[in-house]
PDB file of C-alpha atoms in Angstrom:
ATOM      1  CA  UNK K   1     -15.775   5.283  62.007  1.00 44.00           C
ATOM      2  CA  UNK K   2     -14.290   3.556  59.159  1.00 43.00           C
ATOM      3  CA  UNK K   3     -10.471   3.734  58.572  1.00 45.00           C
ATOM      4  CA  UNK K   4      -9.344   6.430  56.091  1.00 45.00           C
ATOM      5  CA  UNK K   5      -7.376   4.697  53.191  1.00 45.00           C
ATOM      6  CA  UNK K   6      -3.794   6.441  52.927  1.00 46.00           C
ATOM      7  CA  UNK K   7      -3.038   8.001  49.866  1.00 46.00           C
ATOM      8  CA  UNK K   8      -1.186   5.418  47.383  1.00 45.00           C
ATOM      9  CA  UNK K   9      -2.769   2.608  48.603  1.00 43.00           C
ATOM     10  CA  UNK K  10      -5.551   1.877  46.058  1.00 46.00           C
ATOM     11  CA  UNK K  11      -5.491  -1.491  46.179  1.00 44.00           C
ATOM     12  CA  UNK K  12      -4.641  -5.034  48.442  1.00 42.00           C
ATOM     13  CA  UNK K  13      -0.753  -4.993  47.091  1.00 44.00           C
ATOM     14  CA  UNK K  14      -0.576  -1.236  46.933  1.00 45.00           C
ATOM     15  CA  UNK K  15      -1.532  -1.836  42.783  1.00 46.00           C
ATOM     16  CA  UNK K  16      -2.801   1.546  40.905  1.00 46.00           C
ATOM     17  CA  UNK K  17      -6.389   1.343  39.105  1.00 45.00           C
ATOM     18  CA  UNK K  18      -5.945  -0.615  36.436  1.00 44.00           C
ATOM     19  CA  UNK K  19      -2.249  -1.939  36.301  1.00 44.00           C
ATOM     20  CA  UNK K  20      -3.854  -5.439  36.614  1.00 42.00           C
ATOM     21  CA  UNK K  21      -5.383  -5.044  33.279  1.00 42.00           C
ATOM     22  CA  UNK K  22      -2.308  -3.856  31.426  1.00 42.00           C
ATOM     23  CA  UNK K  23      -0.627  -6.807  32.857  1.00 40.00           C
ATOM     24  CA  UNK K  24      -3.343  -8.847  31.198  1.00 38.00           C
ATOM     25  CA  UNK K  25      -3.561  -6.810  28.416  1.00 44.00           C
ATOM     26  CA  UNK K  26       0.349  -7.898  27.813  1.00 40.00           C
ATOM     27  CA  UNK K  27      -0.106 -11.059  28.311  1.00 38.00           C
ATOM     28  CA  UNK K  28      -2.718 -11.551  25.817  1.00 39.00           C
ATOM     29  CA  UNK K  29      -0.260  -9.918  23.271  1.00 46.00           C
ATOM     30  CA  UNK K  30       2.439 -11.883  23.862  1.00 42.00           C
ATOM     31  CA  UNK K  31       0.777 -15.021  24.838  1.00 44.00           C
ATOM     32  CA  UNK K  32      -2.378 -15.526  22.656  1.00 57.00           C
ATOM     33  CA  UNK K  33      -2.865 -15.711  18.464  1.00 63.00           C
ATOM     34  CA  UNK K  34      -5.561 -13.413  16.930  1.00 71.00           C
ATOM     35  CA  UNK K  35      -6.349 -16.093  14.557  1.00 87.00           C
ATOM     36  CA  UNK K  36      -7.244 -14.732  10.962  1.00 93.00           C
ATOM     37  CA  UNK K  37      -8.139 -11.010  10.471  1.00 95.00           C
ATOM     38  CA  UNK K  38     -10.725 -11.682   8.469  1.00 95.00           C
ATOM     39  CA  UNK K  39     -12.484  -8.215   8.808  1.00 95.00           C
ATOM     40  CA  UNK K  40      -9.431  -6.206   8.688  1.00 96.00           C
ATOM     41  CA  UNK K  41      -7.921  -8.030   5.634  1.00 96.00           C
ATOM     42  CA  UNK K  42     -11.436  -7.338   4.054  1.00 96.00           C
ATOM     43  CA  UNK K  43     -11.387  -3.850   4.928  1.00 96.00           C
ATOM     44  CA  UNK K  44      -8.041  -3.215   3.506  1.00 96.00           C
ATOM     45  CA  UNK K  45      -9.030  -5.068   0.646  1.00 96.00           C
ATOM     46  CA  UNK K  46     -12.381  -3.632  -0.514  1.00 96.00           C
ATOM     47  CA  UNK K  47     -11.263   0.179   0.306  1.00 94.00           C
ATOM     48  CA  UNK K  48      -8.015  -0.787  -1.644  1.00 95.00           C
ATOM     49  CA  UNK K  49     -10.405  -1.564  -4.463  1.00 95.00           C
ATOM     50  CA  UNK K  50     -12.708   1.355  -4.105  1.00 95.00           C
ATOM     51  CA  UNK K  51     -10.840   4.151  -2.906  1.00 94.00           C
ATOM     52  CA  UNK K  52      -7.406   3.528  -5.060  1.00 92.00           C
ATOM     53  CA  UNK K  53      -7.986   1.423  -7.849  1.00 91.00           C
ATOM     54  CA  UNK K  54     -11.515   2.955  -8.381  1.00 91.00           C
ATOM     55  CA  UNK K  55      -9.839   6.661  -8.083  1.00 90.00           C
ATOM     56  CA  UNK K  56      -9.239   7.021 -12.008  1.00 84.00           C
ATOM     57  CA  UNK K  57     -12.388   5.211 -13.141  1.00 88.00           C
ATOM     58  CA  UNK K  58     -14.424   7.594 -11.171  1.00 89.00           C
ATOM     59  CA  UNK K  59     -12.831  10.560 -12.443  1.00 84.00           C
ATOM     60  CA  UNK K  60     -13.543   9.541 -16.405  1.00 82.00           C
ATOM     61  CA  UNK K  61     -16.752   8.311 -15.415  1.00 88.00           C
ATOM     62  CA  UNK K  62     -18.084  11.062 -13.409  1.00 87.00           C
ATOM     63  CA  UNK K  63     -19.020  14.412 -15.599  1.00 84.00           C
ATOM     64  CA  UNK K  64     -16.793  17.083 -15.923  1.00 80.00           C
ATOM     65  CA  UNK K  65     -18.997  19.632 -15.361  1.00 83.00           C
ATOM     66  CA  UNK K  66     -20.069  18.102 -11.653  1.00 89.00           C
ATOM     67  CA  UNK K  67     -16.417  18.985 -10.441  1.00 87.00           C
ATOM     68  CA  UNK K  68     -14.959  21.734 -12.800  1.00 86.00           C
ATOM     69  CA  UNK K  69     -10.965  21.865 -13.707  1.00 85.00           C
ATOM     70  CA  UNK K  70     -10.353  24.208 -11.085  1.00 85.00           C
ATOM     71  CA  UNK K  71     -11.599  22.426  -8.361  1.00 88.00           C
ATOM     72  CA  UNK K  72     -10.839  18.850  -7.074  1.00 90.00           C
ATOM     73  CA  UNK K  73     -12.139  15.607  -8.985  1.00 90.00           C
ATOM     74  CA  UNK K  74     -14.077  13.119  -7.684  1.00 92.00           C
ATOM     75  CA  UNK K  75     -11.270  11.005  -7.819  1.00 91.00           C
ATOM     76  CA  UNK K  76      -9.165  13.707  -5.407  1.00 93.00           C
ATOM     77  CA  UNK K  77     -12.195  12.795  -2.551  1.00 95.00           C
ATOM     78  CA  UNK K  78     -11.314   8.851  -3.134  1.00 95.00           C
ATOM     79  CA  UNK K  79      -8.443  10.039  -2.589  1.00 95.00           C
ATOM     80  CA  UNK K  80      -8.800  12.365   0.232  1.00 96.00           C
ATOM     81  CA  UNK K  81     -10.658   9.104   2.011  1.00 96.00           C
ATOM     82  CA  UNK K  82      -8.123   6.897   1.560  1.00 96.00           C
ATOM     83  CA  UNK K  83      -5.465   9.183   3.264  1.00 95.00           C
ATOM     84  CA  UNK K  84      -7.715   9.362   6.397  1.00 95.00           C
ATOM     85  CA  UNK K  85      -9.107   5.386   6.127  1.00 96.00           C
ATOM     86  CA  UNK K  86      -5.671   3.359   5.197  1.00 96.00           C
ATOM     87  CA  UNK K  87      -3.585   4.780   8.332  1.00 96.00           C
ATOM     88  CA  UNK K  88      -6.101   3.533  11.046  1.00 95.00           C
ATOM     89  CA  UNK K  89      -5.860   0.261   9.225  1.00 96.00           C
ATOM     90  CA  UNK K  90      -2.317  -0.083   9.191  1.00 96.00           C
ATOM     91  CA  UNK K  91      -2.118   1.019  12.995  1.00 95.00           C
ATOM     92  CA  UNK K  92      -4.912  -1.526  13.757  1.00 95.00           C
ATOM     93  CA  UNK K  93      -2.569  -4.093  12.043  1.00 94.00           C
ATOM     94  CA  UNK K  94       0.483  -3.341  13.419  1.00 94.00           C
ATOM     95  CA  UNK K  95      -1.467  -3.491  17.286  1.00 93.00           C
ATOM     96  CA  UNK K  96      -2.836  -6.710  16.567  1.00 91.00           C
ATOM     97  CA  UNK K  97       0.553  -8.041  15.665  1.00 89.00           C
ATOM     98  CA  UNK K  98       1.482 -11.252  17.976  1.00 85.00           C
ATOM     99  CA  UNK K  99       5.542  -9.178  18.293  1.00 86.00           C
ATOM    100  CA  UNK K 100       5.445  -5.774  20.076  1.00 88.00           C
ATOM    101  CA  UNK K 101       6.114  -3.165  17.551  1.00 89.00           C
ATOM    102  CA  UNK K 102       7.559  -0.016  19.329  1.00 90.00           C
ATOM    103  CA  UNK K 103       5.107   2.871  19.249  1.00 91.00           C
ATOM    104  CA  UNK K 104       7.324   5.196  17.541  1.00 92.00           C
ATOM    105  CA  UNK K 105       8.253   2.993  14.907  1.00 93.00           C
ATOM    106  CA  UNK K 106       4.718   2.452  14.143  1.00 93.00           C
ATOM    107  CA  UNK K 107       3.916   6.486  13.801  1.00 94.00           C
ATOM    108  CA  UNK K 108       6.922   7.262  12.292  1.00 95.00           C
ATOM    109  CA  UNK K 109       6.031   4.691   9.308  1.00 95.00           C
ATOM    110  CA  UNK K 110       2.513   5.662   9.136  1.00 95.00           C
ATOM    111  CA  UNK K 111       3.068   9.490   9.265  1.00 95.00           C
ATOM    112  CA  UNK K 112       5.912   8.710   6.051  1.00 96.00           C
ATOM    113  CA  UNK K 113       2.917   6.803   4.333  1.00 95.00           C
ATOM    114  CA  UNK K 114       0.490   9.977   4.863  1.00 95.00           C
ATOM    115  CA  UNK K 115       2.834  12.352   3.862  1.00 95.00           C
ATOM    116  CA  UNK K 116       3.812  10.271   0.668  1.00 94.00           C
ATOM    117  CA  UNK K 117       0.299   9.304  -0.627  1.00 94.00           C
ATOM    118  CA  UNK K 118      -1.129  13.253   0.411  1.00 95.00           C
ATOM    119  CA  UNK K 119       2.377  14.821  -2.237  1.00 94.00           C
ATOM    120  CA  UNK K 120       0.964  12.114  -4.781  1.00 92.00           C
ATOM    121  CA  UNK K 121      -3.026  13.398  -4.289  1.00 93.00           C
ATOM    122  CA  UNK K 122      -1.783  17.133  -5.501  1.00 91.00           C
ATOM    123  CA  UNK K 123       0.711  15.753  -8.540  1.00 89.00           C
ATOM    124  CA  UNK K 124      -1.461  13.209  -9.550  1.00 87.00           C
ATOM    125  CA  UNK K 125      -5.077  15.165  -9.654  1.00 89.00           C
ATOM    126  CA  UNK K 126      -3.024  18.010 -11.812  1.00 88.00           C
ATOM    127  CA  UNK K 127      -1.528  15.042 -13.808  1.00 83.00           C
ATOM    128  CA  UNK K 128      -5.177  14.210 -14.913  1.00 82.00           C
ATOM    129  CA  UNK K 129      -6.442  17.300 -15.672  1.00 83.00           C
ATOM    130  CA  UNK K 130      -3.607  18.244 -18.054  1.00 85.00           C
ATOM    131  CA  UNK K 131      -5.426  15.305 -20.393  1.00 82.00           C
ATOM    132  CA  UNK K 132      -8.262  17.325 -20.815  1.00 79.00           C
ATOM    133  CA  UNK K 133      -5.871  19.606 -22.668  1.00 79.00           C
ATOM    134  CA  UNK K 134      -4.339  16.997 -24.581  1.00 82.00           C
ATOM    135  CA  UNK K 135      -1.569  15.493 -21.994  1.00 83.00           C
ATOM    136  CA  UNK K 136      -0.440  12.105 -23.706  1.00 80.00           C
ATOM    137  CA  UNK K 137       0.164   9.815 -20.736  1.00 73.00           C
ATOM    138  CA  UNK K 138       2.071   7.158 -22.392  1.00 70.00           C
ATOM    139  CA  UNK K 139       4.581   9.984 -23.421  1.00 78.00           C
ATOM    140  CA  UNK K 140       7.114  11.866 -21.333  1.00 80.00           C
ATOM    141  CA  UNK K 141       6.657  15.284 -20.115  1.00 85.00           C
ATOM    142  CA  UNK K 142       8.950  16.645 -23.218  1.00 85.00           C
ATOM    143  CA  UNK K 143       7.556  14.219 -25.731  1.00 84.00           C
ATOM    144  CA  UNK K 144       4.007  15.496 -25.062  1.00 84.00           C
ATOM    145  CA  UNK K 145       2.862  17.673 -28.186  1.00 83.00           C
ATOM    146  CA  UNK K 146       1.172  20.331 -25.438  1.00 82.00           C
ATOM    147  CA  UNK K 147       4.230  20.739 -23.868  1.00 86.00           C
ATOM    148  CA  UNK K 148       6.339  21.556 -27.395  1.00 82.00           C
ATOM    149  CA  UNK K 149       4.153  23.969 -27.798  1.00 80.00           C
ATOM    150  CA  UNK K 150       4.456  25.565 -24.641  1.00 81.00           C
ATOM    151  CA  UNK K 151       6.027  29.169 -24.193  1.00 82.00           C
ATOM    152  CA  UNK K 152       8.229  29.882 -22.527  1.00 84.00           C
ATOM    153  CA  UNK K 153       9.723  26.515 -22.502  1.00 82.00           C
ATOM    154  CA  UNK K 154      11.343  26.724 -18.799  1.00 82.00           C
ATOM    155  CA  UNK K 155       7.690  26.261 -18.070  1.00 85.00           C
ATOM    156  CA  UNK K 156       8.288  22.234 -18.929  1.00 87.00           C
ATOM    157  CA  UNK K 157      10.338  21.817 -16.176  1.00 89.00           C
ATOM    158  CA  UNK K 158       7.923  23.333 -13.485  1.00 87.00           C
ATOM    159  CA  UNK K 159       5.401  20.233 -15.505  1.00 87.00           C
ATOM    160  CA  UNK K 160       8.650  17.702 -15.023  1.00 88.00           C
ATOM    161  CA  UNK K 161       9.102  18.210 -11.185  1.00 91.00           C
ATOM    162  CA  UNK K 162       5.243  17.884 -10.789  1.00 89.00           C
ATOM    163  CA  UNK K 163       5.579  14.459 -12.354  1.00 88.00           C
ATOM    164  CA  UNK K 164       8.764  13.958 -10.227  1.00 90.00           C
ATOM    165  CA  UNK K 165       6.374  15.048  -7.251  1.00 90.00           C
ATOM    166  CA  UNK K 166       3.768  12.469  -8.565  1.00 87.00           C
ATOM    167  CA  UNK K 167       5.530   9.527 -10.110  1.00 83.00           C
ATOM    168  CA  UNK K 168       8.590   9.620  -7.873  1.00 87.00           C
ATOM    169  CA  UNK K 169       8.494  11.006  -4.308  1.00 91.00           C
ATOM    170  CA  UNK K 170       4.882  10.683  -3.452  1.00 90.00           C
ATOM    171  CA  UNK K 171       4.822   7.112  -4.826  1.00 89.00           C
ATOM    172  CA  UNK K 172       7.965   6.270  -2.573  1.00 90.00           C
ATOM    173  CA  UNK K 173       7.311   8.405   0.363  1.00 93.00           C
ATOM    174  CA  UNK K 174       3.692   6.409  -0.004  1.00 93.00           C
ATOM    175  CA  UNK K 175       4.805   2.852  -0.843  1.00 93.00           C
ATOM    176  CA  UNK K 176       8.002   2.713   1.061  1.00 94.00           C
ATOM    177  CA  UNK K 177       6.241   2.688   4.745  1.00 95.00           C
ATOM    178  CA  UNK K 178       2.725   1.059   3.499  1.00 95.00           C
ATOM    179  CA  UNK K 179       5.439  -2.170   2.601  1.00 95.00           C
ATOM    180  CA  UNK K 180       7.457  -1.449   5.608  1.00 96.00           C
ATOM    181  CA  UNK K 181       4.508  -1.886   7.681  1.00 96.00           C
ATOM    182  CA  UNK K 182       3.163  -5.216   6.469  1.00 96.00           C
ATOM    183  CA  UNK K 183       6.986  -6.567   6.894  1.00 95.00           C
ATOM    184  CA  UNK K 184       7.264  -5.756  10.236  1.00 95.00           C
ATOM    185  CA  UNK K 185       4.014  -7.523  11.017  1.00 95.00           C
ATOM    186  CA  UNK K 186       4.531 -10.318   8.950  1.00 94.00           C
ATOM    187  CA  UNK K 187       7.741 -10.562  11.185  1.00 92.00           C
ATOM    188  CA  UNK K 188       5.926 -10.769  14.167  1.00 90.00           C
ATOM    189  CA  UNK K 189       3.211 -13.424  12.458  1.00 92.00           C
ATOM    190  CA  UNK K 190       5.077 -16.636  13.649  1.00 92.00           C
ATOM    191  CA  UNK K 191       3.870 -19.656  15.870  1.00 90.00           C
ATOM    192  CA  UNK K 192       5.297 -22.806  16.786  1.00 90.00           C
ATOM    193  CA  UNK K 193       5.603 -25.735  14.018  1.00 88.00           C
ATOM    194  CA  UNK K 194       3.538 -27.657  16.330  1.00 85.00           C
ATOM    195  CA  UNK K 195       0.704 -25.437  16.876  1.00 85.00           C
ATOM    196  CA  UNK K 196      -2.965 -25.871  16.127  1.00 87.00           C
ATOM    197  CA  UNK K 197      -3.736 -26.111  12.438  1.00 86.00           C
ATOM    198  CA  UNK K 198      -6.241 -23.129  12.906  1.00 85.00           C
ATOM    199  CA  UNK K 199      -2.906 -20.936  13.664  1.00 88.00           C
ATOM    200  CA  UNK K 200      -0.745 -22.270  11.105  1.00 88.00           C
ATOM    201  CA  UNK K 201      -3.411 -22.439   8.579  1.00 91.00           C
ATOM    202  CA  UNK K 202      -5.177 -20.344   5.885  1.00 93.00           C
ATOM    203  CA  UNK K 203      -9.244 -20.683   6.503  1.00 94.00           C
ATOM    204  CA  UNK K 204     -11.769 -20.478   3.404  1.00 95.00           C
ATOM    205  CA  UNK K 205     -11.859 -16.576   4.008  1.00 95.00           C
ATOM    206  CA  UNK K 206      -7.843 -16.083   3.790  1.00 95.00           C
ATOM    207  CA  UNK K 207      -8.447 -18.276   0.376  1.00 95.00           C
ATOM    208  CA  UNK K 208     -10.883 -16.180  -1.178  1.00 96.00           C
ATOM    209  CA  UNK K 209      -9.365 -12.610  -0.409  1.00 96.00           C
ATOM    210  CA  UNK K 210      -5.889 -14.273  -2.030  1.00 96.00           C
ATOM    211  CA  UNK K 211      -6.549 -13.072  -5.468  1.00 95.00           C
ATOM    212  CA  UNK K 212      -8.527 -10.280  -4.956  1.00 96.00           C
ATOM    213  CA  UNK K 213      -5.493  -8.987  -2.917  1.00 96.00           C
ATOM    214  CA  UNK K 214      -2.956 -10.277  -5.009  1.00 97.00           C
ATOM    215  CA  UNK K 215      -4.202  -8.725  -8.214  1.00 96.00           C
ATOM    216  CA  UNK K 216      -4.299  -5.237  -6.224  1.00 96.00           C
ATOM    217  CA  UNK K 217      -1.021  -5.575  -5.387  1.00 96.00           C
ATOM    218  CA  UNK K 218      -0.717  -6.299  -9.051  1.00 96.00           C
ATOM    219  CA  UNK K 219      -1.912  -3.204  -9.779  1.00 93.00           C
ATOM    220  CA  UNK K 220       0.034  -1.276  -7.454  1.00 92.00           C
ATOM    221  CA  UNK K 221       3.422  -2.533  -8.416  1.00 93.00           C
ATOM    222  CA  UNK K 222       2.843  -2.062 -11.793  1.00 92.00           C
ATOM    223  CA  UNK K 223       0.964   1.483 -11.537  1.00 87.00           C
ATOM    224  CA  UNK K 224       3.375   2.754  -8.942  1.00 83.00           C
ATOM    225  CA  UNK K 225       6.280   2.061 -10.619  1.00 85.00           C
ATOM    226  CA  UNK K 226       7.526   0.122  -6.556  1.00 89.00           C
ATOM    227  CA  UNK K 227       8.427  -2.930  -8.125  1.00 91.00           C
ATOM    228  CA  UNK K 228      12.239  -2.127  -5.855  1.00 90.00           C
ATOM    229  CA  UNK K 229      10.167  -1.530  -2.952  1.00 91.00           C
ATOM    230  CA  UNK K 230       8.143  -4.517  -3.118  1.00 94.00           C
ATOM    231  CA  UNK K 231      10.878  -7.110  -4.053  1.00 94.00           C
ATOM    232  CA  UNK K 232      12.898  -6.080  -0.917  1.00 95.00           C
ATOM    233  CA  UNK K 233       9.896  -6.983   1.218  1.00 95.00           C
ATOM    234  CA  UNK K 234       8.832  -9.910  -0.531  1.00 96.00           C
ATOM    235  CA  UNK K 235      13.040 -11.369   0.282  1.00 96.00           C
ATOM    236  CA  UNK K 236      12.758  -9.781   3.369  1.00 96.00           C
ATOM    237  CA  UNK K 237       9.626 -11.981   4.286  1.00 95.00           C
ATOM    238  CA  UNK K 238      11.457 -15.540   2.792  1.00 95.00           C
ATOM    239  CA  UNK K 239      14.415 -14.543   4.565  1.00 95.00           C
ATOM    240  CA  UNK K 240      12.921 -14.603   7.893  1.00 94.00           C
ATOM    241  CA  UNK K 241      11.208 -17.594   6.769  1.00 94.00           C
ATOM    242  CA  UNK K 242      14.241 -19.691   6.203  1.00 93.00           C
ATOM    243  CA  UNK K 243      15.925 -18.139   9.133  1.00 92.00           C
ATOM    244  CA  UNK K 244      13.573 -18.983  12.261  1.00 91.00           C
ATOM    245  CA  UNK K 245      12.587 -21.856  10.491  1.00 87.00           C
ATOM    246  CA  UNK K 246      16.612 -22.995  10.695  1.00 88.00           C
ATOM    247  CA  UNK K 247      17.167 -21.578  14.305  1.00 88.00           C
ATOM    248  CA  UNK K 248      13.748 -22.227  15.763  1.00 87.00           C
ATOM    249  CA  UNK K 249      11.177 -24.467  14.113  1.00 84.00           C
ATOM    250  CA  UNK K 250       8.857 -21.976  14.134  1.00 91.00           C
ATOM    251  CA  UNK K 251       6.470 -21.277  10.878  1.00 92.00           C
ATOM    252  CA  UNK K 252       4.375 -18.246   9.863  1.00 93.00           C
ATOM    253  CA  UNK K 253       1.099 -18.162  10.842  1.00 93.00           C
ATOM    254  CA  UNK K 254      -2.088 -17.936   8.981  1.00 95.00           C
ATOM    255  CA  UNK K 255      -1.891 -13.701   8.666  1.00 95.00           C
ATOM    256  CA  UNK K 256       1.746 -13.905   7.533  1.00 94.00           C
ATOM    257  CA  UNK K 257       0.814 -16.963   5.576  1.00 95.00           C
ATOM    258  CA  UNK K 258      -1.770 -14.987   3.667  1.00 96.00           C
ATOM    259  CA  UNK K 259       0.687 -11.855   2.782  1.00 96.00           C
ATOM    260  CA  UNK K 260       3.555 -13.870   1.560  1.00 96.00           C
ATOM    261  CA  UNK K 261       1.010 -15.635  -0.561  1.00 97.00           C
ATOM    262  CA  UNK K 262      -0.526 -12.537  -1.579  1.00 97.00           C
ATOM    263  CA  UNK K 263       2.858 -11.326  -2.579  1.00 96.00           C
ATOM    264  CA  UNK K 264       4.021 -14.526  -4.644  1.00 96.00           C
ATOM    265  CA  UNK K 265       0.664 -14.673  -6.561  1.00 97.00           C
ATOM    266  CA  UNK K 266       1.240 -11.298  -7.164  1.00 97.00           C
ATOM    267  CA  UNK K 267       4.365 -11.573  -8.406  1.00 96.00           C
ATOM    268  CA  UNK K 268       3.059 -14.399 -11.005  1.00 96.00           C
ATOM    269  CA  UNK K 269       0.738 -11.393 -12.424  1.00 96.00           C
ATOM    270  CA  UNK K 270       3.794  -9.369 -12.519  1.00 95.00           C
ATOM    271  CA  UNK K 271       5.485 -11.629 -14.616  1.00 95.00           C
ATOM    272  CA  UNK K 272       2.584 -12.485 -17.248  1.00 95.00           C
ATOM    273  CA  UNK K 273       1.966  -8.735 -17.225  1.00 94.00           C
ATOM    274  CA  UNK K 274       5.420  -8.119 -18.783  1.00 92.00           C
ATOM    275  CA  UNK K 275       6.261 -10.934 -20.933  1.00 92.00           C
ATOM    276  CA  UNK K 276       2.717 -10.035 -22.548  1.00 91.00           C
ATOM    277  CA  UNK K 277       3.525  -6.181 -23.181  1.00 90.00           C
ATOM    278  CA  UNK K 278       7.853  -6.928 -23.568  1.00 90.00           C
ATOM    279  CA  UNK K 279       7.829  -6.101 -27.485  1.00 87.00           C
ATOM    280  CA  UNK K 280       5.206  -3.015 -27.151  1.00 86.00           C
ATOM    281  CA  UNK K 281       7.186  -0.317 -29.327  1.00 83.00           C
ATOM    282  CA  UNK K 282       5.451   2.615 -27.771  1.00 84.00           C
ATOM    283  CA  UNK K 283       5.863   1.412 -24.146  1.00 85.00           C
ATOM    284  CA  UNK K 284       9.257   0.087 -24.592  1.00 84.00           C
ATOM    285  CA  UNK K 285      10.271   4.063 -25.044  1.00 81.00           C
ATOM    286  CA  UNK K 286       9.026   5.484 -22.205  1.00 80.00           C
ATOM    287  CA  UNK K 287      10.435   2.891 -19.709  1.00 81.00           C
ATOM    288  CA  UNK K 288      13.440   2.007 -21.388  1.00 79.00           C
ATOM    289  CA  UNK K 289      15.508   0.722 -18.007  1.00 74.00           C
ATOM    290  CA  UNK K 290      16.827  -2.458 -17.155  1.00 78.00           C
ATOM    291  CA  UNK K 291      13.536  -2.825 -15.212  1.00 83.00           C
ATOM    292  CA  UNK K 292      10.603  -2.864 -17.717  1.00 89.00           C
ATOM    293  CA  UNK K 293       6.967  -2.986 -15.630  1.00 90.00           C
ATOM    294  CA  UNK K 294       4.483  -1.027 -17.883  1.00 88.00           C
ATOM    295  CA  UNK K 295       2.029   0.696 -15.623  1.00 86.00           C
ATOM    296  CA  UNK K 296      -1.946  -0.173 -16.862  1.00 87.00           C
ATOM    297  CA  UNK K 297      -2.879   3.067 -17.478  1.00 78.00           C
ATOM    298  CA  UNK K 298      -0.188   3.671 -20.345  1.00 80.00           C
ATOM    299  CA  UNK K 299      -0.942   0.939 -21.889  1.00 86.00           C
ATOM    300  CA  UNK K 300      -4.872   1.259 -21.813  1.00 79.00           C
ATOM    301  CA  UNK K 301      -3.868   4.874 -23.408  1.00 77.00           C
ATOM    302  CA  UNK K 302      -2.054   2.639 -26.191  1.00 79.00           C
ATOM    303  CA  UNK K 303      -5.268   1.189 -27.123  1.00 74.00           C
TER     304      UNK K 303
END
C-alpha cells in the first residue's frame, strides 16, 4: 500500500498549490519591463475618442425623436459605457505598473473616478436637454433668458446646483482620481539609465498615439474646466523626474515617457487654445478668473 500523504504536506518543501507561482508571479513584477502598452494605450485612446469626446456629437446628431426628452440620450449610453469600460482600463494599468501599487489605493481611486464621472452623467444629460428649451450654454445659469423667465425664481438655484453637480463635483470627483491614477503609474515607469533602448525608448506606435492622445487631453482640460488638476500632475511627473534622476540615474521608461509627452504636447494646445480665444468678449464674461481656459463647446455656441 502506498503511504498516505499527511495533511499540510502538498508538496517536496511542505509548499501550498500554487505559492511557487505567486513567487514567480512577483518576480516578474518587480523584475521584468512590460515594454510599450501598445494595446492598452490604444484602447484608452480610441474609447476616449468615441465614448467621451463623441458623447455630444452623437446626441445633436442622433434624432430627437429616437430617444425622447424624458428618457436618456444617446449620448447618456456613451456615457453609461464609458463608466463601465474606463475603470477596467485604469486597473489594468495600474497592475501592469513595473512599482507595486497597494490594492486599496488602486480601488479607492478608481471607485472616486466612478462615482465622479456617474454625478456628471445625470447633471450633464439634464444640462443638454435644457437647450432644447432654449438653455444658452455660453451664458450662466442666471444670465440665461429661460431662466429670467422662470417662476418662481428659487427654482434657478435648484438649475445652479445641477450645474454645480455637473461642472464642479462630478468633473473633480471624475478627473481628480483618473489623473491620480496615471501619476502613480508614471511613478512606477522608471528603468535604469543604462537599460536597453527598447525600455527607455518610445517605438513608432507610442509616436503615433502622441497626438491623438495629447489633443484628447486637450479637450479634456479645456472642456472640464481641470486645468488645477492636471498641472499638479504634470509637476508632479517632472518632479520625480529631476529627483531619481539626481539620487539614482534612473530615467522614465517608454510608458512614462509617452504620458509626460502626452501631457507637454498637450499643454502646447492649451496654450494656442487661449491666446487664440484671450480677447473673445462673450467668453471673457463667463470665465472671468485669473485662470481663463474657454471650454470648446462655449465657444462653438459663439459661432
Amino acid at each position: 500500500m502506498s503511504a498516505r500523504r499527511r495533511p499540510g504536506k502538498q508538496g517536496a518543501h511542505g509548499d501550498r498549490p500554487g505559492d511557487d507561482d505567486q513567487g514567480t508571479k512577483s518576480q516578474a513584477r518587480s523584475g521584468s519591463h512590460v515594454g510599450f502598452l501598445t494595446g492598452l494605450w490604444t484602447l484608452m485612446t480610441i474609447q476616449n475618442w468615441v465614448l467621451d469626446f463623441g458623447r455630444p456629437i452623437a446626441m445633436n446628431v442622433v434624432p430627437l425623436e429616437w430617444f425622447p426628452l424624458n428618457k436618456p440620450s444617446v449620448g447618456d449610453y456613451f456615457h453609461m459605457a464609458y463608466n463601465v469600460i474606463t475603470p477596467f482600463c485604469l486597473l489594468r494599468l495600474l497592475d501592469l505598473s513595473p512599482r507595486r501599487i497597494p490594492a486599496t489605493l488602486r480601488y479607492m481611486t478608481v471607485v472616486f473616478m466612478v462615482m465622479g464621472a456617474s454625478i456628471h452623467l445625470v447633471g450633464d444629460s439634464i444640462n443638454h436637454r435644457l437647450t432644447f428649451s432654449g438653455y444658452q450654454h455660453q451664458l450662466s445659469v442666471r444670465d440665461n433668458p429661460i431662466m429670467q423667465n422662470l417662476e418662481p425664481q428659487s427654482l434657478v438655484e435648484s438649475f445652479e446646483l445641477l450645474y454645480f453637480y455637473d461642472e464642479y463635483l462630478g468633473h473633480l470627483m471624475w478627473y481628480i482620481p483618473f489623473f491620480a491614477v496615471l501619476v502613480l503609474f508614471a511613478w512606477g515607469s522608471f528603468v535604469p539609465e543604462s537599460a536597453p533602448p527598447a525600455q527607455r525608448h518610445l517605438p513608432i506606435s507610442g509616436i503615433l498615439l502622441l497626438w491623438p492622445s495629447a489633443l484628447y487631453y486637450w479637450y479634456l482640460v479645456t472642456e472640464g474646466q481641470i486645468f488645477s488638476a492636471y498641472s499638479v500632475s504634470v509637476v508632479a511627473i517632472l518632479a520625480t523626474v529631476l529627483y531619481r534622476r539626481m539620487t539614482s540615474d534612473q530615467v522614465l521608461d517608454c510608458n512614462g515617457r509617452f504620458l509626460l509627452y502626452t501631457f507637454l504636447l498637450t499643454l502646447a494646445m492649451i496654450i494656442v487654445w487661449v491666446g487664440y480665444l484671450w480677447n473673445h468678449a462673450v467668453l471673457r464674461q463667463k470665465y472671468p478668473g485669473l485662470v481663463y481656459i474657454p471650454e470648446p463647446w462655449s465657444w462653438y455656441s459663439t459661432l
